[in-house]
Amino acid sequence: MPTLSIVPLTGIPEVRAGDELVGLLLDAAAAADLTLVDGDVLVVSSKIVSKSLGLWADSTVKGAAVVSQTVRVVAERMTGDKVTQIVRSTAGPIMAAAGVDASNTGGRDAVLLLPADPDAEAEHLRVALLAATGLRRLGVVVSDTAGRPWRFGQTDFALGAAGIEVVDDLRGGVDADGRPLSVTARAVGDELAAAADLVKGKADAIPAAVVRGTEWALADRGPGARALIRAGREDWFDYGRAEAVRAALGIEPGEGIAEQIGIPTVGTEDVASRLGRAVAVALVGAPDVGIDVGGSVVTVSSPSSYQLGVAVARLEVALWGEGLTAEVPDDVAGLDLRLEIRDR
C-alpha cells in the first residue's frame, strides 16, 4: 500500500519583501532533520510568497484593493454593515474578497494581495529548489484558503502549482468493479494543499510542509493550478442564486445600480425589505410603469397593456429571486393589476 508522510517546516521567520524563500525553506527543512529527495512536493502558503514579493495594500482602503484584484463579481451580500463580495480574482480562482487578507500579517496594519500569476511563482520556486539541491524531480504547490459551494468551512487548495499533474483524469478507465469511469477526475493539486494544511494550520505560524509519497503525481512542469479552474460553459455557478435572477433583469453584481437597489443580506430578512428590492429591480426595465406597495399588496399601473405585461413579468421574476411569489388574477381588466405577495 502507498505510504504518505507530511512534515511541517517550522521555524521559518517572518518573511519580508525581498527575502529569498528557497533559502528559508531549506533552512527549515535542515532544522527538522529533513533532506529533500526526488519525488517530494513542497506546499507553500501563498501568504509568504506574497510577503516576499511585497504585495501589500493599505488596510484602510481594503475595498479598493479588492476592486483592483477583481475580474468579475459573482455574488455579493450585506454582512453586518459591510458588503462582502465573491469574485473571480486576477489570480484565477473565485474567492471571497479576491483573496485580499488581513490575517497573519506579522502585526502589520495592512492587507496582503495574492500573486498575479501563482503558477509562475510556483515554477520559480521549483526551479530554484532544483538548482539549490541538485535534485531532478520536485513539485511545488502554492496554497491558499477558500470556502466551497454547498460545504461549510474553509479548506486549502492549490492556488499555483508546478512540477505536478494537478488533475488525475480517470475518465475512460474502469473502477474497482470494472465499470467504466466517465466523470471522475481527482483534483490532486487541491488534495495535496489540503493534506499539507493538516500540519500547517492557520494559527501556528507554519507556512510550509513537505509531502512525501506522491511521486506518481509529479510531472516535468505540469499544467499549473489554472487547469483546475472551471470557466465559460463549464462553470455552472457563474452567478450567485440572487445575482443570476438580478443579472437576467439587467442588474449586474458589483455595479453601482446593484448597490442603489440594495444588496441581499446574509441571514433572514423581512418581506418588506425583499419586496422593496424586487420592485426596484422590476422598475429598471419598465420606467413608465407605476408600482404601489401597500403591505403585502402590490398594485401595478401602466399606460398600455403591453407595458403592464412586461412589468408584471419582470416583477414576478424579481420576486422569485427574493424568495417571494405573487398571486396573479386570471382576468385583468384595465391597466391596473393588484397582486398578493407571499413567501415562496
mmCIF file of C-alpha atoms in Angstrom, residues 4-177:
data_model
loop_
_atom_site.group_PDB
_atom_site.id
_atom_site.type_symbol
_atom_site.label_atom_id
_atom_site.label_comp_id
_atom_site.label_asym_id
_atom_site.label_seq_id
_atom_site.Cartn_x
_atom_site.Cartn_y
_atom_site.Cartn_z
ATOM 1 C CA LEU A 4 2.141 9.225 2.632
ATOM 2 C CA SER A 5 4.044 11.441 5.054
ATOM 3 C CA ILE A 6 3.610 15.162 5.668
ATOM 4 C CA VAL A 7 6.300 17.083 7.525
ATOM 5 C CA PRO A 8 5.733 20.686 8.672
ATOM 6 C CA LEU A 9 8.591 23.148 8.135
ATOM 7 C CA THR A 10 8.740 25.026 11.408
ATOM 8 C CA GLY A 11 10.880 27.945 12.471
ATOM 9 C CA ILE A 12 10.515 29.995 9.306
ATOM 10 C CA PRO A 13 10.893 33.642 10.412
ATOM 11 C CA GLU A 14 8.530 36.452 9.468
ATOM 12 C CA VAL A 15 9.041 36.923 5.731
ATOM 13 C CA ARG A 16 9.875 40.383 4.440
ATOM 14 C CA ALA A 17 9.811 41.864 0.951
ATOM 15 C CA GLY A 18 12.845 40.671 -0.981
ATOM 16 C CA ASP A 19 13.517 37.603 1.189
ATOM 17 C CA GLU A 20 14.678 34.532 -0.731
ATOM 18 C CA LEU A 21 12.132 31.845 0.091
ATOM 19 C CA VAL A 22 14.235 28.934 -1.138
ATOM 20 C CA GLY A 23 16.904 29.568 1.491
ATOM 21 C CA LEU A 24 14.289 29.919 4.239
ATOM 22 C CA LEU A 25 12.579 26.680 3.184
ATOM 23 C CA LEU A 26 15.813 24.694 3.004
ATOM 24 C CA ASP A 27 16.980 26.050 6.370
ATOM 25 C CA ALA A 28 13.681 24.965 7.919
ATOM 26 C CA ALA A 29 13.996 21.512 6.362
ATOM 27 C CA ALA A 30 17.529 21.159 7.721
ATOM 28 C CA ALA A 31 16.367 22.233 11.175
ATOM 29 C CA ALA A 32 13.731 19.471 11.007
ATOM 30 C CA ASP A 33 16.493 16.992 10.043
ATOM 31 C CA LEU A 34 14.770 16.540 6.706
ATOM 32 C CA THR A 35 16.644 16.171 3.434
ATOM 33 C CA LEU A 36 14.594 16.714 0.319
ATOM 34 C CA VAL A 37 14.565 13.808 -2.130
ATOM 35 C CA ASP A 38 13.345 13.359 -5.670
ATOM 36 C CA GLY A 39 9.574 12.978 -5.657
ATOM 37 C CA ASP A 40 8.894 15.362 -2.763
ATOM 38 C CA VAL A 41 6.222 18.050 -3.048
ATOM 39 C CA LEU A 42 6.618 21.321 -1.150
ATOM 40 C CA VAL A 43 3.369 23.030 -0.246
ATOM 41 C CA VAL A 44 3.985 26.713 0.466
ATOM 42 C CA SER A 45 1.418 29.195 1.734
ATOM 43 C CA SER A 46 0.659 31.976 -0.717
ATOM 44 C CA LYS A 47 0.957 34.350 2.221
ATOM 45 C CA ILE A 48 4.747 34.065 2.430
ATOM 46 C CA VAL A 49 5.013 34.243 -1.356
ATOM 47 C CA SER A 50 3.051 37.500 -1.301
ATOM 48 C CA LYS A 51 5.142 38.835 1.588
ATOM 49 C CA SER A 52 8.391 38.089 -0.252
ATOM 50 C CA LEU A 53 7.017 39.939 -3.275
ATOM 51 C CA GLY A 54 5.908 42.901 -1.151
ATOM 52 C CA LEU A 55 2.262 42.639 -2.226
ATOM 53 C CA TRP A 56 0.854 44.924 0.476
ATOM 54 C CA ALA A 57 -2.065 47.353 0.370
ATOM 55 C CA ASP A 58 -3.365 49.908 2.859
ATOM 56 C CA SER A 59 -5.879 48.231 5.204
ATOM 57 C CA THR A 60 -7.969 51.424 5.374
ATOM 58 C CA VAL A 61 -8.809 51.081 1.670
ATOM 59 C CA LYS A 62 -9.354 47.325 1.537
ATOM 60 C CA GLY A 63 -12.370 47.842 -0.714
ATOM 61 C CA ALA A 64 -10.202 49.498 -3.343
ATOM 62 C CA ALA A 65 -7.694 46.655 -3.039
ATOM 63 C CA VAL A 66 -10.452 44.114 -3.634
ATOM 64 C CA VAL A 67 -11.618 46.029 -6.719
ATOM 65 C CA SER A 68 -8.057 46.086 -8.074
ATOM 66 C CA GLN A 69 -7.865 42.297 -7.757
ATOM 67 C CA THR A 70 -11.322 41.572 -9.210
ATOM 68 C CA VAL A 71 -12.102 40.368 -12.708
ATOM 69 C CA ARG A 72 -15.854 39.950 -12.142
ATOM 70 C CA VAL A 73 -18.252 39.942 -9.197
ATOM 71 C CA VAL A 74 -20.068 36.619 -8.830
ATOM 72 C CA ALA A 75 -22.175 37.320 -5.737
ATOM 73 C CA GLU A 76 -22.428 39.948 -3.014
ATOM 74 C CA ARG A 77 -24.186 40.093 0.342
ATOM 75 C CA MET A 78 -24.522 42.514 3.212
ATOM 76 C CA THR A 79 -22.708 41.034 6.223
ATOM 77 C CA GLY A 80 -23.390 43.323 9.146
ATOM 78 C CA ASP A 81 -22.705 46.852 7.936
ATOM 79 C CA LYS A 82 -20.411 45.950 5.044
ATOM 80 C CA VAL A 83 -20.658 44.295 1.644
ATOM 81 C CA THR A 84 -18.830 41.002 1.150
ATOM 82 C CA GLN A 85 -18.203 40.051 -2.455
ATOM 83 C CA ILE A 86 -17.389 36.697 -4.012
ATOM 84 C CA VAL A 87 -15.363 37.455 -7.137
ATOM 85 C CA ARG A 88 -13.260 35.913 -9.835
ATOM 86 C CA SER A 89 -9.828 37.137 -8.808
ATOM 87 C CA THR A 90 -6.986 38.240 -11.037
ATOM 88 C CA ALA A 91 -5.037 35.338 -9.509
ATOM 89 C CA GLY A 92 -7.566 32.990 -11.107
ATOM 90 C CA PRO A 93 -9.937 31.355 -8.605
ATOM 91 C CA ILE A 94 -13.336 32.563 -7.426
ATOM 92 C CA MET A 95 -12.823 33.740 -3.849
ATOM 93 C CA ALA A 96 -14.266 35.984 -1.172
ATOM 94 C CA ALA A 97 -12.795 39.499 -1.422
ATOM 95 C CA ALA A 98 -10.427 38.343 -4.225
ATOM 96 C CA GLY A 99 -8.231 36.707 -1.599
ATOM 97 C CA VAL A 100 -7.283 40.076 -0.086
ATOM 98 C CA ASP A 101 -6.443 39.130 3.511
ATOM 99 C CA ALA A 102 -5.663 40.885 6.784
ATOM 100 C CA SER A 103 -4.778 37.764 8.816
ATOM 101 C CA ASN A 104 -1.244 36.598 9.667
ATOM 102 C CA THR A 105 0.314 39.842 8.505
ATOM 103 C CA GLY A 106 3.045 39.800 11.148
ATOM 104 C CA GLY A 107 1.412 42.581 13.137
ATOM 105 C CA ARG A 108 1.466 44.925 10.176
ATOM 106 C CA ASP A 109 -1.601 47.154 9.718
ATOM 107 C CA ALA A 110 -2.067 46.280 6.062
ATOM 108 C CA VAL A 111 -3.643 43.665 3.817
ATOM 109 C CA LEU A 112 -1.945 41.161 1.534
ATOM 110 C CA LEU A 113 -2.770 40.629 -2.124
ATOM 111 C CA LEU A 114 -2.398 37.340 -3.974
ATOM 112 C CA PRO A 115 0.327 36.930 -6.600
ATOM 113 C CA ALA A 116 -0.943 37.862 -10.051
ATOM 114 C CA ASP A 117 0.479 34.633 -11.548
ATOM 115 C CA PRO A 118 0.630 31.951 -8.834
ATOM 116 C CA ASP A 119 1.721 29.242 -11.291
ATOM 117 C CA ALA A 120 4.731 31.332 -12.321
ATOM 118 C CA GLU A 121 5.675 31.819 -8.666
ATOM 119 C CA ALA A 122 5.406 28.064 -8.063
ATOM 120 C CA GLU A 123 7.635 27.397 -11.061
ATOM 121 C CA HIS A 124 10.153 29.979 -9.865
ATOM 122 C CA LEU A 125 10.362 28.198 -6.505
ATOM 123 C CA ARG A 126 10.646 24.771 -8.146
ATOM 124 C CA VAL A 127 13.478 25.784 -10.456
ATOM 125 C CA ALA A 128 15.360 27.489 -7.623
ATOM 126 C CA LEU A 129 14.916 24.476 -5.331
ATOM 127 C CA LEU A 130 16.191 22.100 -8.007
ATOM 128 C CA ALA A 131 19.236 24.306 -8.547
ATOM 129 C CA ALA A 132 19.954 24.570 -4.814
ATOM 130 C CA THR A 133 19.559 20.856 -4.070
ATOM 131 C CA GLY A 134 20.788 19.196 -7.256
ATOM 132 C CA LEU A 135 17.600 17.145 -7.408
ATOM 133 C CA ARG A 136 15.789 16.383 -10.651
ATOM 134 C CA ARG A 137 12.122 15.993 -9.686
ATOM 135 C CA LEU A 138 10.287 18.171 -7.179
ATOM 136 C CA GLY A 139 6.745 19.500 -7.091
ATOM 137 C CA VAL A 140 5.639 22.827 -5.660
ATOM 138 C CA VAL A 141 2.124 23.856 -4.650
ATOM 139 C CA VAL A 142 1.352 27.435 -3.642
ATOM 140 C CA SER A 143 -1.670 27.051 -1.380
ATOM 141 C CA ASP A 144 -4.413 29.367 -0.230
ATOM 142 C CA THR A 145 -7.668 29.017 1.694
ATOM 143 C CA ALA A 146 -11.242 29.342 0.453
ATOM 144 C CA GLY A 147 -14.786 28.204 1.077
ATOM 145 C CA ARG A 148 -16.719 25.993 -1.339
ATOM 146 C CA PRO A 149 -20.290 25.928 -2.659
ATOM 147 C CA TRP A 150 -22.563 23.570 -0.729
ATOM 148 C CA ARG A 151 -19.982 22.954 2.036
ATOM 149 C CA PHE A 152 -19.483 24.699 5.378
ATOM 150 C CA GLY A 153 -15.997 25.834 6.429
ATOM 151 C CA GLN A 154 -12.802 26.503 4.507
ATOM 152 C CA THR A 155 -10.049 24.297 3.163
ATOM 153 C CA ASP A 156 -6.715 24.845 1.457
ATOM 154 C CA PHE A 157 -6.469 24.487 -2.315
ATOM 155 C CA ALA A 158 -3.811 24.808 -4.992
ATOM 156 C CA LEU A 159 -3.590 28.461 -5.976
ATOM 157 C CA GLY A 160 -0.455 27.784 -8.010
ATOM 158 C CA ALA A 161 1.415 24.620 -8.942
ATOM 159 C CA ALA A 162 4.498 23.473 -10.795
ATOM 160 C CA GLY A 163 6.051 20.074 -11.375
ATOM 161 C CA ILE A 164 2.853 18.121 -10.699
ATOM 162 C CA GLU A 165 -0.143 16.887 -12.644
ATOM 163 C CA VAL A 166 -2.836 18.813 -10.791
ATOM 164 C CA VAL A 167 -5.602 16.570 -12.179
ATOM 165 C CA ASP A 168 -5.597 12.770 -12.217
ATOM 166 C CA ASP A 169 -8.071 12.224 -15.037
ATOM 167 C CA LEU A 170 -9.565 8.746 -14.680
ATOM 168 C CA ARG A 171 -12.169 9.138 -17.408
ATOM 169 C CA GLY A 172 -12.000 6.286 -19.895
ATOM 170 C CA GLY A 173 -10.741 3.848 -17.282
ATOM 171 C CA VAL A 174 -12.712 1.481 -15.052
ATOM 172 C CA ASP A 175 -13.455 1.361 -11.328
ATOM 173 C CA ALA A 176 -12.597 -1.478 -8.928
ATOM 174 C CA ASP A 177 -15.647 -3.385 -10.193
#
